mmCIF file of C-alpha atoms in Angstrom:
data_model
loop_
_atom_site.group_PDB
_atom_site.id
_atom_site.type_symbol
_atom_site.label_atom_id
_atom_site.label_comp_id
_atom_site.label_asym_id
_atom_site.label_seq_id
_atom_site.Cartn_x
_atom_site.Cartn_y
_atom_site.Cartn_z
ATOM 1 C CA UNK A 1 0.000 0.000 0.000
ATOM 2 C CA UNK A 2 1.385 3.456 -0.889
ATOM 3 C CA UNK A 3 2.302 5.879 1.860
ATOM 4 C CA UNK A 4 -0.077 8.557 3.059
ATOM 5 C CA UNK A 5 0.166 11.430 0.513
ATOM 6 C CA UNK A 6 0.130 14.005 3.317
ATOM 7 C CA UNK A 7 3.169 12.267 4.821
ATOM 8 C CA UNK A 8 4.904 12.080 1.437
ATOM 9 C CA UNK A 9 4.530 15.815 0.793
ATOM 10 C CA UNK A 10 5.121 16.733 4.428
ATOM 11 C CA UNK A 11 1.922 18.779 4.842
ATOM 12 C CA UNK A 12 -0.894 18.679 7.352
ATOM 13 C CA UNK A 13 -4.387 17.458 6.541
ATOM 14 C CA UNK A 14 -5.623 21.021 6.713
ATOM 15 C CA UNK A 15 -3.104 22.257 4.119
ATOM 16 C CA UNK A 16 -4.632 24.396 1.393
ATOM 17 C CA UNK A 17 -3.898 24.128 -2.335
ATOM 18 C CA UNK A 18 -1.106 26.678 -2.140
ATOM 19 C CA UNK A 19 0.689 24.748 0.596
ATOM 20 C CA UNK A 20 0.274 21.462 -1.276
ATOM 21 C CA UNK A 21 1.624 22.995 -4.468
ATOM 22 C CA UNK A 22 4.566 24.593 -2.630
ATOM 23 C CA UNK A 23 5.445 21.317 -0.911
ATOM 24 C CA UNK A 24 5.416 19.351 -4.154
ATOM 25 C CA UNK A 25 7.385 22.048 -5.963
ATOM 26 C CA UNK A 26 10.103 21.767 -3.307
ATOM 27 C CA UNK A 27 10.202 17.966 -3.538
ATOM 28 C CA UNK A 28 10.208 18.026 -7.339
ATOM 29 C CA UNK A 29 13.284 20.238 -7.324
ATOM 30 C CA UNK A 30 15.054 17.810 -4.983
ATOM 31 C CA UNK A 31 13.945 14.447 -6.401
ATOM 32 C CA UNK A 32 13.573 14.815 -10.160
ATOM 33 C CA UNK A 33 16.104 12.549 -11.955
ATOM 34 C CA UNK A 34 17.364 15.584 -13.868
ATOM 35 C CA UNK A 35 18.956 16.886 -10.669
ATOM 36 C CA UNK A 36 19.162 13.881 -8.321
ATOM 37 C CA UNK A 37 21.475 10.991 -9.189
ATOM 38 C CA UNK A 38 20.637 8.725 -6.240
ATOM 39 C CA UNK A 39 19.337 5.222 -6.954
ATOM 40 C CA UNK A 40 15.965 5.925 -5.297
ATOM 41 C CA UNK A 41 15.380 9.335 -6.901
ATOM 42 C CA UNK A 42 13.051 8.034 -9.610
ATOM 43 C CA UNK A 43 10.858 6.043 -7.216
ATOM 44 C CA UNK A 44 10.783 8.889 -4.699
ATOM 45 C CA UNK A 45 9.767 11.340 -7.415
ATOM 46 C CA UNK A 46 6.995 9.013 -8.616
ATOM 47 C CA UNK A 47 5.705 8.747 -5.058
ATOM 48 C CA UNK A 48 5.685 12.530 -4.636
ATOM 49 C CA UNK A 49 3.990 13.011 -8.024
ATOM 50 C CA UNK A 50 1.240 10.535 -7.149
ATOM 51 C CA UNK A 51 0.702 12.220 -3.776
ATOM 52 C CA UNK A 52 0.367 15.605 -5.518
ATOM 53 C CA UNK A 53 -1.964 14.080 -8.095
ATOM 54 C CA UNK A 54 -4.318 13.057 -5.272
ATOM 55 C CA UNK A 55 -4.102 16.121 -3.038
ATOM 56 C CA UNK A 56 -4.304 18.686 -5.859
ATOM 57 C CA UNK A 57 -7.666 17.297 -7.003
ATOM 58 C CA UNK A 58 -10.513 18.258 -4.640
ATOM 59 C CA UNK A 59 -12.674 15.221 -5.382
ATOM 60 C CA UNK A 60 -9.835 12.708 -5.071
ATOM 61 C CA UNK A 61 -8.583 14.359 -1.907
ATOM 62 C CA UNK A 62 -12.052 14.160 -0.311
ATOM 63 C CA UNK A 63 -12.327 10.489 -1.257
ATOM 64 C CA UNK A 64 -8.931 9.728 0.224
ATOM 65 C CA UNK A 65 -9.712 11.631 3.425
ATOM 66 C CA UNK A 66 -12.859 9.540 3.889
ATOM 67 C CA UNK A 67 -11.904 6.093 2.586
ATOM 68 C CA UNK A 68 -8.107 6.089 2.082
ATOM 69 C CA UNK A 69 -6.363 4.404 -0.855
ATOM 70 C CA UNK A 70 -8.977 1.626 -1.016
ATOM 71 C CA UNK A 71 -11.669 4.202 -1.651
ATOM 72 C CA UNK A 72 -9.675 5.753 -4.513
ATOM 73 C CA UNK A 73 -8.955 2.386 -6.114
ATOM 74 C CA UNK A 74 -12.560 1.224 -5.866
ATOM 75 C CA UNK A 75 -13.636 4.507 -7.439
ATOM 76 C CA UNK A 76 -11.552 3.779 -10.507
ATOM 77 C CA UNK A 77 -8.542 5.967 -9.701
ATOM 78 C CA UNK A 78 -5.183 4.845 -11.125
ATOM 79 C CA UNK A 79 -1.988 6.874 -11.035
ATOM 80 C CA UNK A 80 -0.507 8.285 -14.218
ATOM 81 C CA UNK A 81 2.076 6.267 -16.132
ATOM 82 C CA UNK A 82 5.324 7.551 -14.647
ATOM 83 C CA UNK A 83 7.605 5.665 -17.045
ATOM 84 C CA UNK A 84 8.467 8.807 -19.013
ATOM 85 C CA UNK A 85 9.828 11.936 -17.339
ATOM 86 C CA UNK A 86 9.761 15.313 -18.959
ATOM 87 C CA UNK A 87 12.501 17.718 -18.026
ATOM 88 C CA UNK A 88 12.214 19.528 -14.727
ATOM 89 C CA UNK A 89 11.489 22.701 -16.669
ATOM 90 C CA UNK A 90 8.576 21.025 -18.514
ATOM 91 C CA UNK A 91 6.926 20.042 -15.254
ATOM 92 C CA UNK A 92 7.149 23.499 -13.759
ATOM 93 C CA UNK A 93 6.064 25.137 -17.016
ATOM 94 C CA UNK A 94 3.016 22.889 -17.262
ATOM 95 C CA UNK A 95 1.788 23.099 -13.676
ATOM 96 C CA UNK A 96 3.408 26.039 -11.927
ATOM 97 C CA UNK A 97 3.587 28.626 -14.677
ATOM 98 C CA UNK A 98 7.316 28.168 -15.496
ATOM 99 C CA UNK A 99 10.372 29.131 -13.463
ATOM 100 C CA UNK A 100 11.583 25.589 -12.829
ATOM 101 C CA UNK A 101 14.754 25.967 -14.823
ATOM 102 C CA UNK A 102 16.269 23.550 -17.271
ATOM 103 C CA UNK A 103 13.676 23.850 -20.066
ATOM 104 C CA UNK A 104 13.686 25.447 -23.459
ATOM 105 C CA UNK A 105 16.193 25.600 -26.245
ATOM 106 C CA UNK A 106 19.863 26.320 -25.793
ATOM 107 C CA UNK A 107 19.975 29.517 -27.794
ATOM 108 C CA UNK A 108 22.219 31.362 -25.332
ATOM 109 C CA UNK A 109 25.986 31.057 -24.832
ATOM 110 C CA UNK A 110 27.227 27.680 -23.646
ATOM 111 C CA UNK A 111 30.511 26.954 -21.904
ATOM 112 C CA UNK A 112 32.805 24.509 -23.645
ATOM 113 C CA UNK A 113 33.640 21.131 -22.169
ATOM 114 C CA UNK A 114 36.731 20.314 -20.110
ATOM 115 C CA UNK A 115 39.708 18.355 -21.417
ATOM 116 C CA UNK A 116 41.849 15.962 -19.399
ATOM 117 C CA UNK A 117 45.390 14.761 -20.128
ATOM 118 C CA UNK A 118 47.898 12.693 -18.145
ATOM 119 C CA UNK A 119 51.596 13.519 -17.825
ATOM 120 C CA UNK A 120 54.267 11.075 -16.673
ATOM 121 C CA UNK A 121 57.193 12.525 -14.720
ATOM 122 C CA UNK A 122 59.909 11.010 -12.535
ATOM 123 C CA UNK A 123 60.407 11.620 -8.836
ATOM 124 C CA UNK A 124 63.251 14.065 -9.354
ATOM 125 C CA UNK A 125 61.081 16.210 -11.652
ATOM 126 C CA UNK A 126 58.335 16.138 -9.023
ATOM 127 C CA UNK A 127 60.839 17.332 -6.424
ATOM 128 C CA UNK A 128 62.349 20.091 -8.551
ATOM 129 C CA UNK A 129 59.309 21.305 -10.473
ATOM 130 C CA UNK A 130 59.700 21.405 -14.237
ATOM 131 C CA UNK A 131 57.907 22.694 -17.321
ATOM 132 C CA UNK A 132 56.464 19.924 -19.508
ATOM 133 C CA UNK A 133 54.798 20.014 -22.890
ATOM 134 C CA UNK A 134 51.335 18.466 -23.226
ATOM 135 C CA UNK A 135 49.527 17.789 -26.486
ATOM 136 C CA UNK A 136 45.781 17.202 -26.745
ATOM 137 C CA UNK A 137 42.843 17.510 -29.122
ATOM 138 C CA UNK A 138 40.299 20.240 -28.404
ATOM 139 C CA UNK A 139 37.360 21.816 -30.188
ATOM 140 C CA UNK A 140 38.275 25.279 -31.432
ATOM 141 C CA UNK A 141 36.677 27.985 -33.544
ATOM 142 C CA UNK A 142 37.051 27.348 -37.258
ATOM 143 C CA UNK A 143 39.507 29.922 -38.570
ATOM 144 C CA UNK A 144 38.295 29.599 -42.155
ATOM 145 C CA UNK A 145 34.740 30.810 -41.430
ATOM 146 C CA UNK A 146 35.568 32.588 -38.155
ATOM 147 C CA UNK A 147 33.079 30.405 -36.369
ATOM 148 C CA UNK A 148 29.886 31.368 -38.241
ATOM 149 C CA UNK A 149 29.688 28.137 -40.253
ATOM 150 C CA UNK A 150 29.437 29.789 -43.695
ATOM 151 C CA UNK A 151 31.904 30.036 -46.526
ATOM 152 C CA UNK A 152 33.469 33.509 -46.426
ATOM 153 C CA UNK A 153 31.377 35.952 -48.468
ATOM 154 C CA UNK A 154 28.209 33.803 -48.482
ATOM 155 C CA UNK A 155 24.992 34.761 -46.644
ATOM 156 C CA UNK A 156 23.533 33.341 -43.462
ATOM 157 C CA UNK A 157 19.736 33.103 -43.504
ATOM 158 C CA UNK A 158 16.924 32.533 -41.041
ATOM 159 C CA UNK A 159 16.445 28.847 -40.277
ATOM 160 C CA UNK A 160 13.420 27.593 -42.238
ATOM 161 C CA UNK A 161 12.689 24.794 -39.765
ATOM 162 C CA UNK A 162 12.265 26.905 -36.614
ATOM 163 C CA UNK A 163 11.644 30.295 -38.220
ATOM 164 C CA UNK A 164 14.638 31.793 -36.496
ATOM 165 C CA UNK A 165 13.501 30.855 -32.986
ATOM 166 C CA UNK A 166 16.208 28.283 -32.464
ATOM 167 C CA UNK A 167 13.659 26.051 -30.751
ATOM 168 C CA UNK A 168 10.963 23.573 -31.676
ATOM 169 C CA UNK A 169 7.981 22.348 -29.710
ATOM 170 C CA UNK A 170 7.110 18.707 -29.217
ATOM 171 C CA UNK A 171 4.473 16.887 -27.189
ATOM 172 C CA UNK A 172 5.906 14.619 -24.503
ATOM 173 C CA UNK A 173 4.313 12.431 -21.860
ATOM 174 C CA UNK A 174 5.090 13.381 -18.249
ATOM 175 C CA UNK A 175 3.852 12.116 -14.880
ATOM 176 C CA UNK A 176 0.979 14.570 -15.253
ATOM 177 C CA UNK A 177 -0.076 13.707 -18.780
ATOM 178 C CA UNK A 178 1.002 15.228 -22.078
ATOM 179 C CA UNK A 179 2.789 18.557 -22.068
ATOM 180 C CA UNK A 180 4.358 20.719 -24.731
ATOM 181 C CA UNK A 181 8.139 20.544 -24.486
ATOM 182 C CA UNK A 182 10.535 23.022 -26.037
ATOM 183 C CA UNK A 183 13.558 21.516 -27.774
ATOM 184 C CA UNK A 184 16.577 22.893 -29.570
ATOM 185 C CA UNK A 185 16.153 23.039 -33.336
ATOM 186 C CA UNK A 186 18.008 20.134 -34.904
ATOM 187 C CA UNK A 187 18.794 22.085 -38.071
ATOM 188 C CA UNK A 188 20.296 25.318 -36.743
ATOM 189 C CA UNK A 189 21.221 23.850 -33.314
ATOM 190 C CA UNK A 190 19.583 26.709 -31.431
ATOM 191 C CA UNK A 191 21.199 29.541 -33.399
ATOM 192 C CA UNK A 192 18.110 30.458 -35.443
ATOM 193 C CA UNK A 193 20.229 30.900 -38.584
ATOM 194 C CA UNK A 194 21.740 28.573 -41.171
ATOM 195 C CA UNK A 195 24.417 29.050 -43.805
ATOM 196 C CA UNK A 196 23.313 28.826 -47.424
ATOM 197 C CA UNK A 197 26.810 27.623 -48.330
ATOM 198 C CA UNK A 198 28.295 25.764 -45.337
ATOM 199 C CA UNK A 199 31.998 26.139 -44.628
ATOM 200 C CA UNK A 200 33.906 23.364 -46.409
ATOM 201 C CA UNK A 201 36.472 23.146 -43.601
ATOM 202 C CA UNK A 202 34.109 22.567 -40.661
ATOM 203 C CA UNK A 203 31.006 21.445 -42.625
ATOM 204 C CA UNK A 204 29.059 24.405 -41.317
ATOM 205 C CA UNK A 205 29.595 23.641 -37.636
ATOM 206 C CA UNK A 206 31.730 26.724 -37.039
ATOM 207 C CA UNK A 207 34.113 24.652 -34.942
ATOM 208 C CA UNK A 208 36.725 22.006 -35.607
ATOM 209 C CA UNK A 209 39.004 19.696 -33.670
ATOM 210 C CA UNK A 210 42.573 20.938 -33.440
ATOM 211 C CA UNK A 211 45.750 19.554 -31.943
ATOM 212 C CA UNK A 212 47.185 21.850 -29.295
ATOM 213 C CA UNK A 213 50.529 21.820 -27.521
ATOM 214 C CA UNK A 214 51.052 23.771 -24.313
ATOM 215 C CA UNK A 215 53.882 24.188 -21.825
ATOM 216 C CA UNK A 216 52.662 23.427 -18.307
ATOM 217 C CA UNK A 217 54.663 24.347 -15.209
ATOM 218 C CA UNK A 218 54.735 21.408 -12.775
ATOM 219 C CA UNK A 219 55.165 22.798 -9.236
ATOM 220 C CA UNK A 220 57.839 21.337 -6.979
ATOM 221 C CA UNK A 221 56.414 18.868 -4.466
ATOM 222 C CA UNK A 222 53.484 17.659 -6.572
ATOM 223 C CA UNK A 223 52.331 14.121 -5.792
ATOM 224 C CA UNK A 224 51.133 11.257 -7.932
ATOM 225 C CA UNK A 225 47.448 11.618 -8.883
ATOM 226 C CA UNK A 226 47.196 15.367 -8.311
ATOM 227 C CA UNK A 227 45.780 17.609 -11.034
ATOM 228 C CA UNK A 228 46.672 21.020 -12.409
ATOM 229 C CA UNK A 229 43.816 23.139 -13.758
ATOM 230 C CA UNK A 230 44.391 25.572 -16.618
ATOM 231 C CA UNK A 231 41.337 27.789 -16.930
ATOM 232 C CA UNK A 232 39.976 28.413 -20.429
ATOM 233 C CA UNK A 233 42.267 25.914 -22.172
ATOM 234 C CA UNK A 234 39.595 23.285 -22.885
ATOM 235 C CA UNK A 235 37.000 23.020 -25.645
ATOM 236 C CA UNK A 236 35.751 26.241 -27.249
ATOM 237 C CA UNK A 237 32.370 27.444 -25.998
ATOM 238 C CA UNK A 238 29.307 27.707 -28.220
ATOM 239 C CA UNK A 239 27.609 30.924 -29.321
ATOM 240 C CA UNK A 240 30.110 33.121 -27.525
ATOM 241 C CA UNK A 241 30.297 31.042 -24.362
ATOM 242 C CA UNK A 242 33.578 30.683 -22.452
ATOM 243 C CA UNK A 243 35.968 27.828 -23.130
ATOM 244 C CA UNK A 244 36.219 24.880 -20.789
ATOM 245 C CA UNK A 245 39.246 24.054 -18.662
ATOM 246 C CA UNK A 246 42.245 21.805 -19.162
ATOM 247 C CA UNK A 247 43.033 19.358 -16.361
ATOM 248 C CA UNK A 248 46.545 17.902 -16.320
ATOM 249 C CA UNK A 249 46.747 14.805 -14.130
ATOM 250 C CA UNK A 250 50.209 13.969 -12.847
ATOM 251 C CA UNK A 251 51.579 10.443 -12.742
ATOM 252 C CA UNK A 252 54.854 10.196 -10.830
ATOM 253 C CA UNK A 253 56.737 7.096 -11.913
ATOM 254 C CA UNK A 254 58.170 4.732 -9.320
ATOM 255 C CA UNK A 255 61.773 5.347 -8.309
ATOM 256 C CA UNK A 256 64.240 2.474 -8.100
ATOM 257 C CA UNK A 257 65.586 3.587 -4.711
ATOM 258 C CA UNK A 258 63.065 5.848 -2.984
ATOM 259 C CA UNK A 259 59.478 5.387 -1.880
ATOM 260 C CA UNK A 260 57.458 8.498 -1.152
ATOM 261 C CA UNK A 261 55.395 8.750 2.021
ATOM 262 C CA UNK A 262 53.702 12.146 2.072
ATOM 263 C CA UNK A 263 56.596 14.608 1.899
ATOM 264 C CA UNK A 264 59.038 12.043 3.320
ATOM 265 C CA UNK A 265 61.255 9.764 1.272
ATOM 266 C CA UNK A 266 62.048 6.246 2.474
ATOM 267 C CA UNK A 267 65.070 4.223 1.344
ATOM 268 C CA UNK A 268 66.829 1.001 2.344
ATOM 269 C CA UNK A 269 70.492 0.834 3.362
ATOM 270 C CA UNK A 270 72.119 -2.611 3.123
ATOM 271 C CA UNK A 271 74.742 -2.797 5.894
ATOM 272 C CA UNK A 272 77.038 -5.761 6.662
ATOM 273 C CA UNK A 273 76.440 -7.196 10.117
ATOM 274 C CA UNK A 274 79.988 -6.473 11.392
ATOM 275 C CA UNK A 275 79.638 -2.784 10.508
ATOM 276 C CA UNK A 276 76.237 -2.646 12.176
ATOM 277 C CA UNK A 277 77.868 -4.027 15.322
ATOM 278 C CA UNK A 278 80.909 -1.738 15.202
ATOM 279 C CA UNK A 279 79.228 1.415 13.910
ATOM 280 C CA UNK A 280 80.501 3.276 10.885
ATOM 281 C CA UNK A 281 80.111 6.232 8.541
ATOM 282 C CA UNK A 282 78.457 5.666 5.167
ATOM 283 C CA UNK A 283 77.304 7.881 2.326
ATOM 284 C CA UNK A 284 73.690 7.476 1.310
ATOM 285 C CA UNK A 285 72.301 8.759 -1.986
ATOM 286 C CA UNK A 286 69.741 11.541 -2.106
ATOM 287 C CA UNK A 287 67.558 12.521 -5.050
ATOM 288 C CA UNK A 288 70.458 14.827 -5.869
ATOM 289 C CA UNK A 289 73.910 14.118 -4.477
ATOM 290 C CA UNK A 290 74.801 12.187 -1.333
ATOM 291 C CA UNK A 291 74.672 12.623 2.428
ATOM 292 C CA UNK A 292 77.095 11.252 5.033
ATOM 293 C CA UNK A 293 75.298 9.152 7.621
ATOM 294 C CA UNK A 294 76.563 8.061 11.051
ATOM 295 C CA UNK A 295 75.631 4.468 11.875
ATOM 296 C CA UNK A 296 75.747 3.990 15.674
ATOM 297 C CA UNK A 297 77.386 0.824 16.969
ATOM 298 C CA UNK A 298 74.958 -1.951 17.726
ATOM 299 C CA UNK A 299 72.431 -0.790 15.064
ATOM 300 C CA UNK A 300 69.715 -3.401 14.775
ATOM 301 C CA UNK A 301 67.913 -4.666 11.637
ATOM 302 C CA UNK A 302 64.987 -2.426 10.724
ATOM 303 C CA UNK A 303 66.326 0.587 12.605
ATOM 304 C CA UNK A 304 65.401 3.896 10.991
ATOM 305 C CA UNK A 305 67.817 6.806 10.807
ATOM 306 C CA UNK A 306 66.269 10.195 10.077
ATOM 307 C CA UNK A 307 67.926 12.761 7.807
ATOM 308 C CA UNK A 308 65.910 15.928 8.317
ATOM 309 C CA UNK A 309 64.943 18.149 5.414
ATOM 310 C CA UNK A 310 66.170 15.790 2.703
ATOM 311 C CA UNK A 311 62.768 14.586 1.534
ATOM 312 C CA UNK A 312 60.326 16.243 -0.860
ATOM 313 C CA UNK A 313 59.671 19.990 -0.854
ATOM 314 C CA UNK A 314 56.235 21.077 0.361
ATOM 315 C CA UNK A 315 53.735 21.781 -2.415
ATOM 316 C CA UNK A 316 52.550 24.841 -0.528
ATOM 317 C CA UNK A 317 53.792 26.290 2.725
ATOM 318 C CA UNK A 318 55.643 24.261 5.310
ATOM 319 C CA UNK A 319 58.991 22.607 5.791
ATOM 320 C CA UNK A 320 60.514 19.972 3.502
ATOM 321 C CA UNK A 321 59.990 16.337 4.292
ATOM 322 C CA UNK A 322 62.647 14.051 5.734
ATOM 323 C CA UNK A 323 64.656 11.133 4.413
ATOM 324 C CA UNK A 324 64.052 7.951 6.406
ATOM 325 C CA UNK A 325 66.851 5.432 6.009
ATOM 326 C CA UNK A 326 65.815 1.919 7.036
ATOM 327 C CA UNK A 327 68.850 -0.221 7.910
ATOM 328 C CA UNK A 328 68.851 -3.713 6.443
ATOM 329 C CA UNK A 329 71.542 -5.661 8.308
ATOM 330 C CA UNK A 330 73.003 -8.166 5.848
ATOM 331 C CA UNK A 331 74.493 -11.437 7.079
ATOM 332 C CA UNK A 332 77.652 -12.292 5.067
ATOM 333 C CA UNK A 333 77.532 -15.373 2.850
ATOM 334 C CA UNK A 334 80.132 -17.510 1.053
ATOM 335 C CA UNK A 335 82.767 -16.918 3.714
ATOM 336 C CA UNK A 336 86.443 -17.544 3.094
ATOM 337 C CA UNK A 337 88.466 -19.737 5.417
ATOM 338 C CA UNK A 338 90.004 -16.732 7.159
ATOM 339 C CA UNK A 339 86.604 -15.091 7.601
ATOM 340 C CA UNK A 340 85.246 -18.238 9.196
ATOM 341 C CA UNK A 341 88.163 -18.302 11.594
ATOM 342 C CA UNK A 342 87.605 -14.690 12.613
ATOM 343 C CA UNK A 343 83.859 -15.155 13.108
ATOM 344 C CA UNK A 344 84.499 -18.330 15.097
ATOM 345 C CA UNK A 345 86.867 -16.429 17.396
ATOM 346 C CA UNK A 346 84.303 -13.625 17.741
ATOM 347 C CA UNK A 347 81.422 -15.941 18.523
ATOM 348 C CA UNK A 348 83.433 -17.606 21.265
ATOM 349 C CA UNK A 349 83.799 -14.253 23.028
ATOM 350 C CA UNK A 350 80.122 -13.135 22.870
ATOM 351 C CA UNK A 351 78.418 -12.995 26.278
ATOM 352 C CA UNK A 352 74.774 -12.450 27.260
ATOM 353 C CA UNK A 353 75.689 -8.847 27.996
ATOM 354 C CA UNK A 354 76.501 -8.338 24.307
ATOM 355 C CA UNK A 355 72.974 -9.481 23.406
ATOM 356 C CA UNK A 356 71.063 -7.566 26.068
ATOM 357 C CA UNK A 357 68.627 -4.900 24.973
ATOM 358 C CA UNK A 358 66.279 -2.380 26.525
ATOM 359 C CA UNK A 359 63.576 -3.431 24.069
ATOM 360 C CA UNK A 360 60.633 -5.520 25.175
ATOM 361 C CA UNK A 361 59.686 -8.735 23.420
ATOM 362 C CA UNK A 362 56.801 -6.943 21.694
ATOM 363 C CA UNK A 363 59.053 -4.131 20.480
ATOM 364 C CA UNK A 364 61.446 -6.660 19.002
ATOM 365 C CA UNK A 365 58.555 -8.453 17.318
ATOM 366 C CA UNK A 366 57.240 -5.224 15.792
ATOM 367 C CA UNK A 367 60.695 -4.293 14.536
ATOM 368 C CA UNK A 368 61.192 -7.765 13.096
ATOM 369 C CA UNK A 369 57.876 -7.613 11.245
ATOM 370 C CA UNK A 370 58.676 -4.140 9.913
ATOM 371 C CA UNK A 371 62.079 -5.247 8.705
ATOM 372 C CA UNK A 372 60.562 -8.194 6.875
#
């Protein structure tokens, strides 16, 4: 059984026609599939339309108030066929005197569509910021006819199909029955005029697809997946409308040595076990150049040494990221005879004190898992 129409429209049983109409108008704006992309929008709109259909008719409303839905059904009432939706503008034009928006022909200026391109850069380019060239296809004004669609020197006449209105009228079924819908003229495409001798370059469209190449400045610190917007660099607008935008999506290729984590860079340092035990000085590579790193004696596998300010630059304000060097303690393999002798002598001298640590069992487990 359908819901109570008063509940659907959110009005009281004493609501007058003006209140009913206002309530449905509000719901129609919110629920019509033209403006609402949710999965239930169509069903919700049908429900609201049926509720309005009942409450806007005095006889049906009186029957419902007395006998409910059963009384309406037994009296022969059936809701309209809601399988075809007119535009939101058609509904308001037909029942509320216009003002709904979205109807009519598109005779005014229209903004051009956006264009998207992807640019591949390496991590160093992302850190430094570089200019890159991008090439893409975009709709542009035809230079041969200057956008009017006619061969130079030939006349442009009033469209015979729409009489210069740029719009045609057609009957369309809506939830409230048949209404007159205004459509863009398919011959002049809303302009109201047609060329007697269409431009041979653009076939009378006034626009053509052109290949463009632009230099785009990639800011230092940009991350993989971020986009750069260039206003007015997209498709040309129609009938004097502004051009769309160009969106450049950045793809930062993987680096063989560094992994990015926010503005930090993470790298692995392979360190022989004896040097980890003794401590040493090593040089670690940066994106540019090298940095000397002090390895404390007794450094354990998975330990992280922080090099401040040697990560990625901030995209906006803030300090640069850090370089995190994760120590991978490497156990020597394929030992020579002399090496075996030395390690055997060393192992004979190791005491429990050499193996003691301030770490708890759980800390060691976490470090071991991280290192793996």
